[in-house]
PDB file of C-alpha atoms in Angstrom:
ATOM      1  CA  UNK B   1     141.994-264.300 240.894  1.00  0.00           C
ATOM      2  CA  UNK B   2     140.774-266.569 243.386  1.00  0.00           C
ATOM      3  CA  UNK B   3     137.147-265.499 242.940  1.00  0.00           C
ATOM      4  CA  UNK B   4     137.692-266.104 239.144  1.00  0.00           C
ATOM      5  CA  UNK B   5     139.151-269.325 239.880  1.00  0.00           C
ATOM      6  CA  UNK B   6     136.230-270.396 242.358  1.00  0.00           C
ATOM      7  CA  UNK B   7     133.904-269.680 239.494  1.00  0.00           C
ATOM      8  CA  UNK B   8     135.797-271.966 237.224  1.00  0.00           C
ATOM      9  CA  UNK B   9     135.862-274.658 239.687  1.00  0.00           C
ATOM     10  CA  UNK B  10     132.185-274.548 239.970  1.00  0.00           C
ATOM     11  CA  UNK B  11     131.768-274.635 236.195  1.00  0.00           C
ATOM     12  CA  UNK B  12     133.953-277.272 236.110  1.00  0.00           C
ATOM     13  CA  UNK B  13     131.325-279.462 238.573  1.00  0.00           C
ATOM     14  CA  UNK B  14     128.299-277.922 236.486  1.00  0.00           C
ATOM     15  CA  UNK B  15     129.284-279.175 233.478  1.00  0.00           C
ATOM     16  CA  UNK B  16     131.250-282.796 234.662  1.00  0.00           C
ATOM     17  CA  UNK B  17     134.507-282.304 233.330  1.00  0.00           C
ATOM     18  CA  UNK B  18     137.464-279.746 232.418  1.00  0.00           C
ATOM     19  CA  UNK B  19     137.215-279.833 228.502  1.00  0.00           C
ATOM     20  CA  UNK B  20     133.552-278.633 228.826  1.00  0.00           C
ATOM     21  CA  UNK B  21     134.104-275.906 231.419  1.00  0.00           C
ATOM     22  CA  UNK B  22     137.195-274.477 229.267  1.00  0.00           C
ATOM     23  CA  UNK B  23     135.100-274.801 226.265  1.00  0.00           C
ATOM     24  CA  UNK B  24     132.183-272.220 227.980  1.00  0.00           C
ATOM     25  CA  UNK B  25     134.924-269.674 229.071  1.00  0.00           C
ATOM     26  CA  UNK B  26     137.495-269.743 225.893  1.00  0.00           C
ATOM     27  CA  UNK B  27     140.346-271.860 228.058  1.00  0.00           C
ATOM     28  CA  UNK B  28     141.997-274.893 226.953  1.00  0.00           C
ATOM     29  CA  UNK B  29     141.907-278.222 229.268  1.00  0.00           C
ATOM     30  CA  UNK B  30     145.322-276.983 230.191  1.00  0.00           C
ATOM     31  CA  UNK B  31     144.694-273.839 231.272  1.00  0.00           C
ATOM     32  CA  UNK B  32     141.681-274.999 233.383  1.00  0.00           C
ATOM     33  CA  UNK B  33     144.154-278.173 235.326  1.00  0.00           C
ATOM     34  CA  UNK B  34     146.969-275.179 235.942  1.00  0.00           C
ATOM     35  CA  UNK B  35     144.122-273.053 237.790  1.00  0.00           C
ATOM     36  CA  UNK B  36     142.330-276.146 239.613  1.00  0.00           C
ATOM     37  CA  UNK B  37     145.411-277.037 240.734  1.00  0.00           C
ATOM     38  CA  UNK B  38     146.372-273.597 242.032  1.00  0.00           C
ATOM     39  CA  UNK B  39     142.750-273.550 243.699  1.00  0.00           C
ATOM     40  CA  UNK B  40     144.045-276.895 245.270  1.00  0.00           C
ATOM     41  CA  UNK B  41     147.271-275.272 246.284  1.00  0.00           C
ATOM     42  CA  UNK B  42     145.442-272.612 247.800  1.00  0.00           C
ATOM     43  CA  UNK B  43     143.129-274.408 250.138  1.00  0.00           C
ATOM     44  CA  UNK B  44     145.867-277.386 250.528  1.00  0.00           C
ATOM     45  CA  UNK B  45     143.766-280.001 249.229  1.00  0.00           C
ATOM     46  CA  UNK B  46     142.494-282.420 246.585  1.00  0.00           C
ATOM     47  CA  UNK B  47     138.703-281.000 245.770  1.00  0.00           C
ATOM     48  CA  UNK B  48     138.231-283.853 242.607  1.00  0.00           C
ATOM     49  CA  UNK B  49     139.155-286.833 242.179  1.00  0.00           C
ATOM     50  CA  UNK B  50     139.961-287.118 238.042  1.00  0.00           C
ATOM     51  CA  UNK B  51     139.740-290.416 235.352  1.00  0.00           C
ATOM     52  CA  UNK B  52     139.681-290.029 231.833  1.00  0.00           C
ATOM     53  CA  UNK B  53     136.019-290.350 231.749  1.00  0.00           C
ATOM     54  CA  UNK B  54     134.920-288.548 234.717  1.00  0.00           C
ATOM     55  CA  UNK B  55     135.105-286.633 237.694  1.00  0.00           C
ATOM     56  CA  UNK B  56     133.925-286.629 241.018  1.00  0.00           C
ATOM     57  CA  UNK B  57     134.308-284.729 243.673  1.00  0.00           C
ATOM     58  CA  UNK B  58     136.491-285.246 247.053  1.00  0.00           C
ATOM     59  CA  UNK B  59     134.527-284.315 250.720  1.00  0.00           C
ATOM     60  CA  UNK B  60     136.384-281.052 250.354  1.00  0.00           C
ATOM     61  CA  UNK B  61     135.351-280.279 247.402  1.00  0.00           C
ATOM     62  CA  UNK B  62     131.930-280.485 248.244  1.00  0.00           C
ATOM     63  CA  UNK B  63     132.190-278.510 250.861  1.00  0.00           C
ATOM     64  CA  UNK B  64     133.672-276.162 248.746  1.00  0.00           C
ATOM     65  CA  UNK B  65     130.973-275.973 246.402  1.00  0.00           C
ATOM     66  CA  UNK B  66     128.646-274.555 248.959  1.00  0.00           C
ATOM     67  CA  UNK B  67     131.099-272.161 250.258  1.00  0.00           C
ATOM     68  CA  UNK B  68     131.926-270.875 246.504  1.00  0.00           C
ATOM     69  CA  UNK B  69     128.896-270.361 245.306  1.00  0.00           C
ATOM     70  CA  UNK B  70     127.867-267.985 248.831  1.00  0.00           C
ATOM     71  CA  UNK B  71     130.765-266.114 248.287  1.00  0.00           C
ATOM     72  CA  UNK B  72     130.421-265.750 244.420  1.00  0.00           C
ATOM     73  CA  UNK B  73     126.803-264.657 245.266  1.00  0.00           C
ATOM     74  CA  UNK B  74     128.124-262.022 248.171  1.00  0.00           C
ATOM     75  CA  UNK B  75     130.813-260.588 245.487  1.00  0.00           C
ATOM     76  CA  UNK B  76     127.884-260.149 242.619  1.00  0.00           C
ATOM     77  CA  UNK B  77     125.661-258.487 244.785  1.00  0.00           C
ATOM     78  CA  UNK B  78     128.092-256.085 246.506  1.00  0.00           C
ATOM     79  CA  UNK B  79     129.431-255.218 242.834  1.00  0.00           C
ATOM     80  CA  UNK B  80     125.451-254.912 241.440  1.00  0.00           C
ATOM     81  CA  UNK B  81     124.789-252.343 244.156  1.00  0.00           C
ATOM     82  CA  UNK B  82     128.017-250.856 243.489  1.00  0.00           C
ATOM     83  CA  UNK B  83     127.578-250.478 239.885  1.00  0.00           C
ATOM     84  CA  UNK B  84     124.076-249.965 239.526  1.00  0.00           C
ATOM     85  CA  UNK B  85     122.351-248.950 242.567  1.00  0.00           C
ATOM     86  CA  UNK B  86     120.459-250.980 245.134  1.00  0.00           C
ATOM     87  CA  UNK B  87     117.402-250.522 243.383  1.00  0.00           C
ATOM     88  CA  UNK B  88     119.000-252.213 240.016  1.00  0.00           C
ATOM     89  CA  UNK B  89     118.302-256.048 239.553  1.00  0.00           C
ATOM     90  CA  UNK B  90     120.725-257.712 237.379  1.00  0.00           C
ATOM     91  CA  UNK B  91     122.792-260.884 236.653  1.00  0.00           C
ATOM     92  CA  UNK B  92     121.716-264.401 235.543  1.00  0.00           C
ATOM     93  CA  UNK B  93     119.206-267.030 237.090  1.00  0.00           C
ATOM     94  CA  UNK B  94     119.254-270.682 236.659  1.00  0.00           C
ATOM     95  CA  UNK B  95     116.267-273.029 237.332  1.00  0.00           C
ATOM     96  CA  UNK B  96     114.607-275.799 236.469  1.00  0.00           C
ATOM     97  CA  UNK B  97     111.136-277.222 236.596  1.00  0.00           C
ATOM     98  CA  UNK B  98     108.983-280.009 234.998  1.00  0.00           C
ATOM     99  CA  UNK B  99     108.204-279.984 231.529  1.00  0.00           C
ATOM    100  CA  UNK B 100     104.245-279.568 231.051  1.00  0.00           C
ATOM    101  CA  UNK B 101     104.869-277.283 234.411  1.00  0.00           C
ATOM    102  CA  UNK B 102     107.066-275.159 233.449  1.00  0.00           C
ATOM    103  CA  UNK B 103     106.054-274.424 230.135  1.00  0.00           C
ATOM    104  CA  UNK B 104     102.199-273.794 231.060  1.00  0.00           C
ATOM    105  CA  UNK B 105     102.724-272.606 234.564  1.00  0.00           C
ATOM    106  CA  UNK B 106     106.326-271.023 235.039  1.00  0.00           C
ATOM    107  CA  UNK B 107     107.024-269.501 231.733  1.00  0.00           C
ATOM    108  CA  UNK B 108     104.501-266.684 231.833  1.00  0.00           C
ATOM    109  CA  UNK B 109     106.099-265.770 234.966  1.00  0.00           C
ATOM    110  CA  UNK B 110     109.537-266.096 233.689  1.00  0.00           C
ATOM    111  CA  UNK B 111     108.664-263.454 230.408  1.00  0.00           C
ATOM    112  CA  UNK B 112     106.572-261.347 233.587  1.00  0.00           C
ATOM    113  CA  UNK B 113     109.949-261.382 235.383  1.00  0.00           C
ATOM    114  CA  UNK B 114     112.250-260.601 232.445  1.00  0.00           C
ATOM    115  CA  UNK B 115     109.969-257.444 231.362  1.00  0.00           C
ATOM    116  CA  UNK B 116     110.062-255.754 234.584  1.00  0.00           C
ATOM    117  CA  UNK B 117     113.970-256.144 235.096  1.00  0.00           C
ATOM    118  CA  UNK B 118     115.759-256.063 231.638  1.00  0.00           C
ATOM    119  CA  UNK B 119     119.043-256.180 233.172  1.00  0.00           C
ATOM    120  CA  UNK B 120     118.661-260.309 234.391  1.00  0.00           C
ATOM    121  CA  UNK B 121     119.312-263.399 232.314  1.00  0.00           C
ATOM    122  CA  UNK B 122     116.842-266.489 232.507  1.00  0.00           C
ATOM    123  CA  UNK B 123     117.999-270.246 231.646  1.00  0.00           C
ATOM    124  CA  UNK B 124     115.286-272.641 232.140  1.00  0.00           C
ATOM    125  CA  UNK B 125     116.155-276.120 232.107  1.00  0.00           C
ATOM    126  CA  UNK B 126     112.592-278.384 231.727  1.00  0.00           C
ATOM    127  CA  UNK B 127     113.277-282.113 232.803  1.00  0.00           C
ATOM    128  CA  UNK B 128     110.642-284.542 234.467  1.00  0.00           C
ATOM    129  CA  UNK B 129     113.188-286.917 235.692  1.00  0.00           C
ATOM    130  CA  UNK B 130     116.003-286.057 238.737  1.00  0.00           C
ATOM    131  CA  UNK B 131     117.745-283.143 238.619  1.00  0.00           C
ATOM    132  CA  UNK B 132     120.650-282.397 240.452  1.00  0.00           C
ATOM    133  CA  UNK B 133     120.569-279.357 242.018  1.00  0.00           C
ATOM    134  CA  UNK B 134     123.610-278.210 243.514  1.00  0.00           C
ATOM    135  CA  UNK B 135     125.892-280.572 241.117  1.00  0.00           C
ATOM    136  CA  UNK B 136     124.618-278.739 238.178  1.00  0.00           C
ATOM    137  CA  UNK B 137     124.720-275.325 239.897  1.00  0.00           C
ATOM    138  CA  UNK B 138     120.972-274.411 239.824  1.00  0.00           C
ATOM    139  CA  UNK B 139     119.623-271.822 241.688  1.00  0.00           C
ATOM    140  CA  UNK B 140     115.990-272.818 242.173  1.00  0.00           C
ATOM    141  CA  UNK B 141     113.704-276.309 241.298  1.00  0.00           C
ATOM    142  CA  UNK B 142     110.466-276.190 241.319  1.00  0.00           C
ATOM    143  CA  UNK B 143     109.196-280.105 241.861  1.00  0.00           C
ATOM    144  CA  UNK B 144     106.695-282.574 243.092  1.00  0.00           C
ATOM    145  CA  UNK B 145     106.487-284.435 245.971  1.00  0.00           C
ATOM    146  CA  UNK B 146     108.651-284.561 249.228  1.00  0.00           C
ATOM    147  CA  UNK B 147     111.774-283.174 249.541  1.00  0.00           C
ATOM    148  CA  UNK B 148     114.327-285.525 249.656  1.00  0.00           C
ATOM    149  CA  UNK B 149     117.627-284.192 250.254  1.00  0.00           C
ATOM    150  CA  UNK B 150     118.232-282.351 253.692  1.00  0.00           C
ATOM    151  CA  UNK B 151     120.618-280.215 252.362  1.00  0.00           C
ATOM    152  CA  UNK B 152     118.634-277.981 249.910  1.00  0.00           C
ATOM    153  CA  UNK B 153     115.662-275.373 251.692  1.00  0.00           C
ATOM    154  CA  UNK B 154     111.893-276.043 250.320  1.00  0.00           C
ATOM    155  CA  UNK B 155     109.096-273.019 250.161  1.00  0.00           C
ATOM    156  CA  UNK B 156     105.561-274.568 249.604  1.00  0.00           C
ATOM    157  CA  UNK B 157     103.674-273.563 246.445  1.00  0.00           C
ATOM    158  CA  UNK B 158     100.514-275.420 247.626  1.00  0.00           C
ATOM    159  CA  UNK B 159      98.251-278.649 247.125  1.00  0.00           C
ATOM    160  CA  UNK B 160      98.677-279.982 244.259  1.00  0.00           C
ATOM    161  CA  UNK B 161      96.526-283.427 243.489  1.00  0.00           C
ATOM    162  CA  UNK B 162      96.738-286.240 241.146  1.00  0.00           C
ATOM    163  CA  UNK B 163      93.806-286.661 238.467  1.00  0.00           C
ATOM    164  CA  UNK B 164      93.031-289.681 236.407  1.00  0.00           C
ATOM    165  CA  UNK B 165      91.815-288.090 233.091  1.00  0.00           C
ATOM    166  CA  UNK B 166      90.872-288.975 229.429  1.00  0.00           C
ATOM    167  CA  UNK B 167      89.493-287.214 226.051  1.00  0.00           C
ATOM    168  CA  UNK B 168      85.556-287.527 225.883  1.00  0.00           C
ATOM    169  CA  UNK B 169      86.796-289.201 222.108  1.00  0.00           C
ATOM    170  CA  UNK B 170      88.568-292.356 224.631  1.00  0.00           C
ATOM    171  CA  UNK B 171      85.921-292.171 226.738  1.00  0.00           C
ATOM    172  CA  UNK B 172      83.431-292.547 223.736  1.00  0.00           C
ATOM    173  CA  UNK B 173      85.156-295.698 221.887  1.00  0.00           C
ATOM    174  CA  UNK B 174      86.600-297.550 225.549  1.00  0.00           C
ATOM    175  CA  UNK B 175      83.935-296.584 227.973  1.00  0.00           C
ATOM    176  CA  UNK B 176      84.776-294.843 231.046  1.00  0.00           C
ATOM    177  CA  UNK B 177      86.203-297.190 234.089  1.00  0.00           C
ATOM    178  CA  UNK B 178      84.025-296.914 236.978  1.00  0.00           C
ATOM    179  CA  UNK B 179      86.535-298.555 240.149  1.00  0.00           C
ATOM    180  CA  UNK B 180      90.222-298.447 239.813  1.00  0.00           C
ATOM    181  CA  UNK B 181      90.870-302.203 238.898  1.00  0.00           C
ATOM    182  CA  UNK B 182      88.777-301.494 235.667  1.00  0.00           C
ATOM    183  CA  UNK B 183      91.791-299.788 234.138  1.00  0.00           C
ATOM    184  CA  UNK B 184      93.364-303.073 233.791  1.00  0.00           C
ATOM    185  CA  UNK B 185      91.347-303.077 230.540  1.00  0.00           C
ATOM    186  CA  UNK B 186      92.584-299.915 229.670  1.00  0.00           C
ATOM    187  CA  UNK B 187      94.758-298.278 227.418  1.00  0.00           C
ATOM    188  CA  UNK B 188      97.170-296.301 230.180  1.00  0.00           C
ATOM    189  CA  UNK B 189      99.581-293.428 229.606  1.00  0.00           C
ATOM    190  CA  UNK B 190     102.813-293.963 231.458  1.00  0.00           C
ATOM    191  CA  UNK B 191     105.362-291.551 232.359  1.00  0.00           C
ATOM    192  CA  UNK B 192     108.865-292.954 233.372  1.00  0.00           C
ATOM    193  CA  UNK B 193     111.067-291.010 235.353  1.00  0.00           C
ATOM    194  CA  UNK B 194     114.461-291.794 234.594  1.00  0.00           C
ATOM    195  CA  UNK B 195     114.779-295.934 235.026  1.00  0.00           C
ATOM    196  CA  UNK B 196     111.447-295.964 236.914  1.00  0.00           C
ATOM    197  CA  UNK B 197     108.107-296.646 234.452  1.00  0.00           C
ATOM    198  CA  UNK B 198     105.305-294.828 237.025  1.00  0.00           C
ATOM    199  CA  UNK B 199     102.914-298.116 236.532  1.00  0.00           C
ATOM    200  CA  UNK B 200     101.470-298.252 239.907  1.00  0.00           C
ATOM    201  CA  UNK B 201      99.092-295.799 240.378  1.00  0.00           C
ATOM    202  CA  UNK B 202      97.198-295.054 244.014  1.00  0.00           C
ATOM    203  CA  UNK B 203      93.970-294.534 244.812  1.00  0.00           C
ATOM    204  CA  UNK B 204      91.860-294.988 247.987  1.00  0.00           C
ATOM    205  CA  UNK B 205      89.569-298.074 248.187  1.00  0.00           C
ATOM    206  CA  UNK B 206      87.334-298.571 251.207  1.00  0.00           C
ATOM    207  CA  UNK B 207      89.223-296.606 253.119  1.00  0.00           C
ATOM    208  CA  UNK B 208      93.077-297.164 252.451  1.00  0.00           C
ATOM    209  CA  UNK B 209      95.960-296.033 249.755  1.00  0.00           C
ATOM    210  CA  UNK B 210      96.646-298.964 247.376  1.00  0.00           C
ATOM    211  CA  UNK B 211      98.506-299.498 244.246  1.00  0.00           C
ATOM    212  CA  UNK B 212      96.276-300.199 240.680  1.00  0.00           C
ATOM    213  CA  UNK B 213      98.898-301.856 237.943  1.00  0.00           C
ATOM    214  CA  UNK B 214      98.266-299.940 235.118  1.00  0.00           C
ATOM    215  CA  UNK B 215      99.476-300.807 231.334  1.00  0.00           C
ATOM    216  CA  UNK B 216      99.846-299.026 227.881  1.00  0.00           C
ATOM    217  CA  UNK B 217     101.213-298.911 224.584  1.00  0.00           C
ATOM    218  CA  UNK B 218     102.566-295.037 225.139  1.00  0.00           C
ATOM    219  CA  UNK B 219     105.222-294.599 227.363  1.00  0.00           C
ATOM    220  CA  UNK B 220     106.946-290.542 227.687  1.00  0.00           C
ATOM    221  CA  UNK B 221     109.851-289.156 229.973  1.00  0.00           C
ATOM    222  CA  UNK B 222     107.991-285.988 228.643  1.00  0.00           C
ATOM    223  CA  UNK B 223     104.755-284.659 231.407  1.00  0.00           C
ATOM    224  CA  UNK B 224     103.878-282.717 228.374  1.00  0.00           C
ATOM    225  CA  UNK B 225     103.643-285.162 225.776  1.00  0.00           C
ATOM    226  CA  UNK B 226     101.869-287.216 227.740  1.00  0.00           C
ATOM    227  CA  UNK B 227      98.985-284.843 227.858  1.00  0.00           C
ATOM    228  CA  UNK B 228      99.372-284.174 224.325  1.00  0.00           C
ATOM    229  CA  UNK B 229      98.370-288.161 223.921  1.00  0.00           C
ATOM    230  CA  UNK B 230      95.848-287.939 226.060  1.00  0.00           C
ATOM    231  CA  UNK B 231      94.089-284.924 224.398  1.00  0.00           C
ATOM    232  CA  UNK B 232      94.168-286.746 221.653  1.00  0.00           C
ATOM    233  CA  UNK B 233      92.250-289.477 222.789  1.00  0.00           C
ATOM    234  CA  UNK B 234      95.074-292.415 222.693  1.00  0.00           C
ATOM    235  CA  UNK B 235      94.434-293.021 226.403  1.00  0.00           C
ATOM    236  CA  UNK B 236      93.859-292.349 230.028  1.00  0.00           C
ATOM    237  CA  UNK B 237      96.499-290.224 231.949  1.00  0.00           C
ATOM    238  CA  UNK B 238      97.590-289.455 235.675  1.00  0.00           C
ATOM    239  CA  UNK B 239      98.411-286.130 235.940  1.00  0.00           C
ATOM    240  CA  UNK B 240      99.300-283.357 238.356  1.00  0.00           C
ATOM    241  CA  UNK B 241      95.612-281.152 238.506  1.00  0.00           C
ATOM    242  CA  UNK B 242      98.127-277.560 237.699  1.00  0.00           C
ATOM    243  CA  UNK B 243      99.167-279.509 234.394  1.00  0.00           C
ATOM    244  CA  UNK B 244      95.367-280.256 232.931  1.00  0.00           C
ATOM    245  CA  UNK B 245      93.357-277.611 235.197  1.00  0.00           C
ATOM    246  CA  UNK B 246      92.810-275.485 232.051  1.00  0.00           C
ATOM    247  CA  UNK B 247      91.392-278.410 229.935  1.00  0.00           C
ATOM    248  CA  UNK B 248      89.364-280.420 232.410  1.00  0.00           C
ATOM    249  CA  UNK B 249      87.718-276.610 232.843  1.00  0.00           C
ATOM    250  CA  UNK B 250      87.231-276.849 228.936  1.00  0.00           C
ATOM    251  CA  UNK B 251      85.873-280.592 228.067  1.00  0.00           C
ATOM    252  CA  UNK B 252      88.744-281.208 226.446  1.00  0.00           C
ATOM    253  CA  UNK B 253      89.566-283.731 229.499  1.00  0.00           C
ATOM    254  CA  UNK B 254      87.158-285.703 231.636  1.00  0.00           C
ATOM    255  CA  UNK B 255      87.781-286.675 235.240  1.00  0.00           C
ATOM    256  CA  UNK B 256      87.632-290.286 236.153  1.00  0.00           C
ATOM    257  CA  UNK B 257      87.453-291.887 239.620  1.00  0.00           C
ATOM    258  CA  UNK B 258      86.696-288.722 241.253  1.00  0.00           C
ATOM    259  CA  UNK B 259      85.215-291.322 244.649  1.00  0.00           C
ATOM    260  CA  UNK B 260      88.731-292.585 244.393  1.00  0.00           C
ATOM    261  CA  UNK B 261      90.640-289.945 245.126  1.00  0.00           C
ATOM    262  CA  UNK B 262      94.730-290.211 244.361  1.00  0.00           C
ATOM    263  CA  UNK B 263      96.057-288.014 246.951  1.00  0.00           C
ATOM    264  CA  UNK B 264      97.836-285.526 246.756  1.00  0.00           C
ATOM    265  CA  UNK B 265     101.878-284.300 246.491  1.00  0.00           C
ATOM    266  CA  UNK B 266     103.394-281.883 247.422  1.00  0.00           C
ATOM    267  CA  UNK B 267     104.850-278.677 245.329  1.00  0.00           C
ATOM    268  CA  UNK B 268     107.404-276.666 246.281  1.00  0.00           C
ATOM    269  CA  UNK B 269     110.370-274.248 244.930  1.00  0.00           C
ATOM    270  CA  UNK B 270     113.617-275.818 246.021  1.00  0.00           C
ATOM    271  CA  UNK B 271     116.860-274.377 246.047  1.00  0.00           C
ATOM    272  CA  UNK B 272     120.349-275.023 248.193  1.00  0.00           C
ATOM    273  CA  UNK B 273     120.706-273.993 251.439  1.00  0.00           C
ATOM    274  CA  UNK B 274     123.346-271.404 250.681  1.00  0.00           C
ATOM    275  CA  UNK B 275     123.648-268.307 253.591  1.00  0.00           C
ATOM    276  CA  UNK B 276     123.002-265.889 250.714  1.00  0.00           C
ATOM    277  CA  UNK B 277     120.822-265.836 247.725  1.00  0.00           C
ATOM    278  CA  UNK B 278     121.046-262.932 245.148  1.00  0.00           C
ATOM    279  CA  UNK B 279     118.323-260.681 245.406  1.00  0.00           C
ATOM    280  CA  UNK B 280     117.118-261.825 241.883  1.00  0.00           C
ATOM    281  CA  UNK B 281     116.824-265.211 242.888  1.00  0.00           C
ATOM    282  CA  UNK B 282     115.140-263.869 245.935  1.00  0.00           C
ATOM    283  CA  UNK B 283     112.509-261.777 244.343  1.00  0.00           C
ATOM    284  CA  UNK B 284     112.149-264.458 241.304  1.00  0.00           C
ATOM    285  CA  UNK B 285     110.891-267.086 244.191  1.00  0.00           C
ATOM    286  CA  UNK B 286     108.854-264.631 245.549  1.00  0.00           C
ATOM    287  CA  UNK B 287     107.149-263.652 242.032  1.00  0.00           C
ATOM    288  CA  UNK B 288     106.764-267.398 241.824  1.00  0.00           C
ATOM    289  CA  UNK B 289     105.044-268.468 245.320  1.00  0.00           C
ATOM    290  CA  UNK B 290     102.738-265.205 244.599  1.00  0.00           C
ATOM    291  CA  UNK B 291     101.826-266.360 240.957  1.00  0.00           C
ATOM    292  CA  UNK B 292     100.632-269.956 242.620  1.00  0.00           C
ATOM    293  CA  UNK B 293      99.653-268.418 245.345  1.00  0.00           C
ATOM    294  CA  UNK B 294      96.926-266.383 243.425  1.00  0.00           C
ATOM    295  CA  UNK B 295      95.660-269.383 240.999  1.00  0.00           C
ATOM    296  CA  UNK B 296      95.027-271.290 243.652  1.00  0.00           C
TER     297      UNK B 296
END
């Protein structure tokens, strides 16, 4: 019972309130207070702190997350072997990665994944803005840039630059900028990343990183819609090289301001620093890093 009621209390955190959690396992809000507060009876302490509109969590219950979710994972994996063998891969997965990403980059590897080992459950959660990981009870992120938060692990998937880029059909009615300051006269692309508009875009000139204020009349939360706009010719676009590889390879894109070169971020696979992973998530990062790995 307590296991079942650790698993509850983490569903409850994943999903930011009791009505919701009961609602995913059959329970009614009542049923899922009486077992939170026999959970708190157990351990002898408050783990949330509840209002009628939401919940948060006390410094107990945080540590309790961690501490559930290893021992949730321990308990599935000793049963798995049990049940099925050591050899047998089952159980579900959570992740979550950037839209034009995941879909072009992580999806063949998900379907790859699934094929081999019939027995695991995917749920793939695309999102270009903050995601958080443990609070939402994710197993592995894949994102951009540097890791932030000392309390989740990071694997390196490799390089990954910034391109400016635009359809020969922009390119043909705009002209193509030739220093970064000329895309002040351009028709920009902007991504916005939860309350932040990405409108200052860097580049080195004569040596050292500045910032270019860019404009536009198309603004996305959506990494893949914003190549969509751009492949259509309704302006220039920063994007990640793994997102537009494929159609700067093709024509469909043009590079611009290749002497100005954007840097580069960071991409990694992140996922919380728990003592034990299943050995599906464990083999699912490694199918990942490999994948990236071999395309460079």
């Amino acid at each position: 019972m307590l296991l079942d009621n650790l698993a509850l209390f983490l569903r409850i955190v994943e999903r930011g309130g009791l009505a919701a959690a009961g609602r995913d396992v059959g329970l009614s809000p009542a049923t899922v207070s009486e077992r939170l507060q026999a959970l708190e009876a157990h351990y002898g302490a408050a783990l949330m702190t509840r209002t009628t509109r939401a919940i948060s969590l006390t410094d107990e219950g945080r540590l309790l997350v961690a501490g559930a979710r290893r021992l949730l994972a321990e308990a599935e994996e000793l049963e798995a072997g049990i049940r099925h063998g050591t050899e047998m891969i089952s159980g579900p997965i959570r992740l979550t990665a950037t839209q034009d990403l995941g879909r072009r980059c992580v999806v063949p590897i998900i379907d790859a994944f699934l094929a081999e080992h019939p027995a695991v459950t995917i749920d793939l959660h695309l999102a270009d803005g903050y995601v958080d990981l443990v609070g939402q009870g994710f197993d592995i992120a894949i994102r951009h840039g540097v890791l932030a938060d000392s309390s989740l692990r990071a694997r390196s998937l490799g390089p990954n630059r910034r391109v400016v880029c635009a359809a020969p059909a922009y390119l043909k009615a705009h002209g193509t900028p030739r220093h970064p300051q000329d895309l002040a006269t351009h028709d920009c692309i902007l991504m916005r990343f939860g309350q932040n508009l990405d409108a200052e875009w860097r580049f080195r000139i004569d040596g050292r990183m500045e910032r270019v204020m860019v404009r536009g009349r198309r603004v996305a939360n959506d990494g893949g819609l914003v190549r969509h706009w751009c492949l259509a010719g309704h302006g220039i676009a920063f994007k990640s090289i793994r997102d537009v590889d494929a159609d700067l390879a093709s024509g469909a894109l043009v590079e611009l301001l290749k002497d100005y070169s954007a840097g580069e971020t960071g991409l990694q696979i992140v996922y919380p620093a728990s003592a034990v992973q299943p050995r599906r998530v464990r083999l699912l990062i490694e199918r990942i890093a490999a994948a990236f790995a071999a395309a460079g």
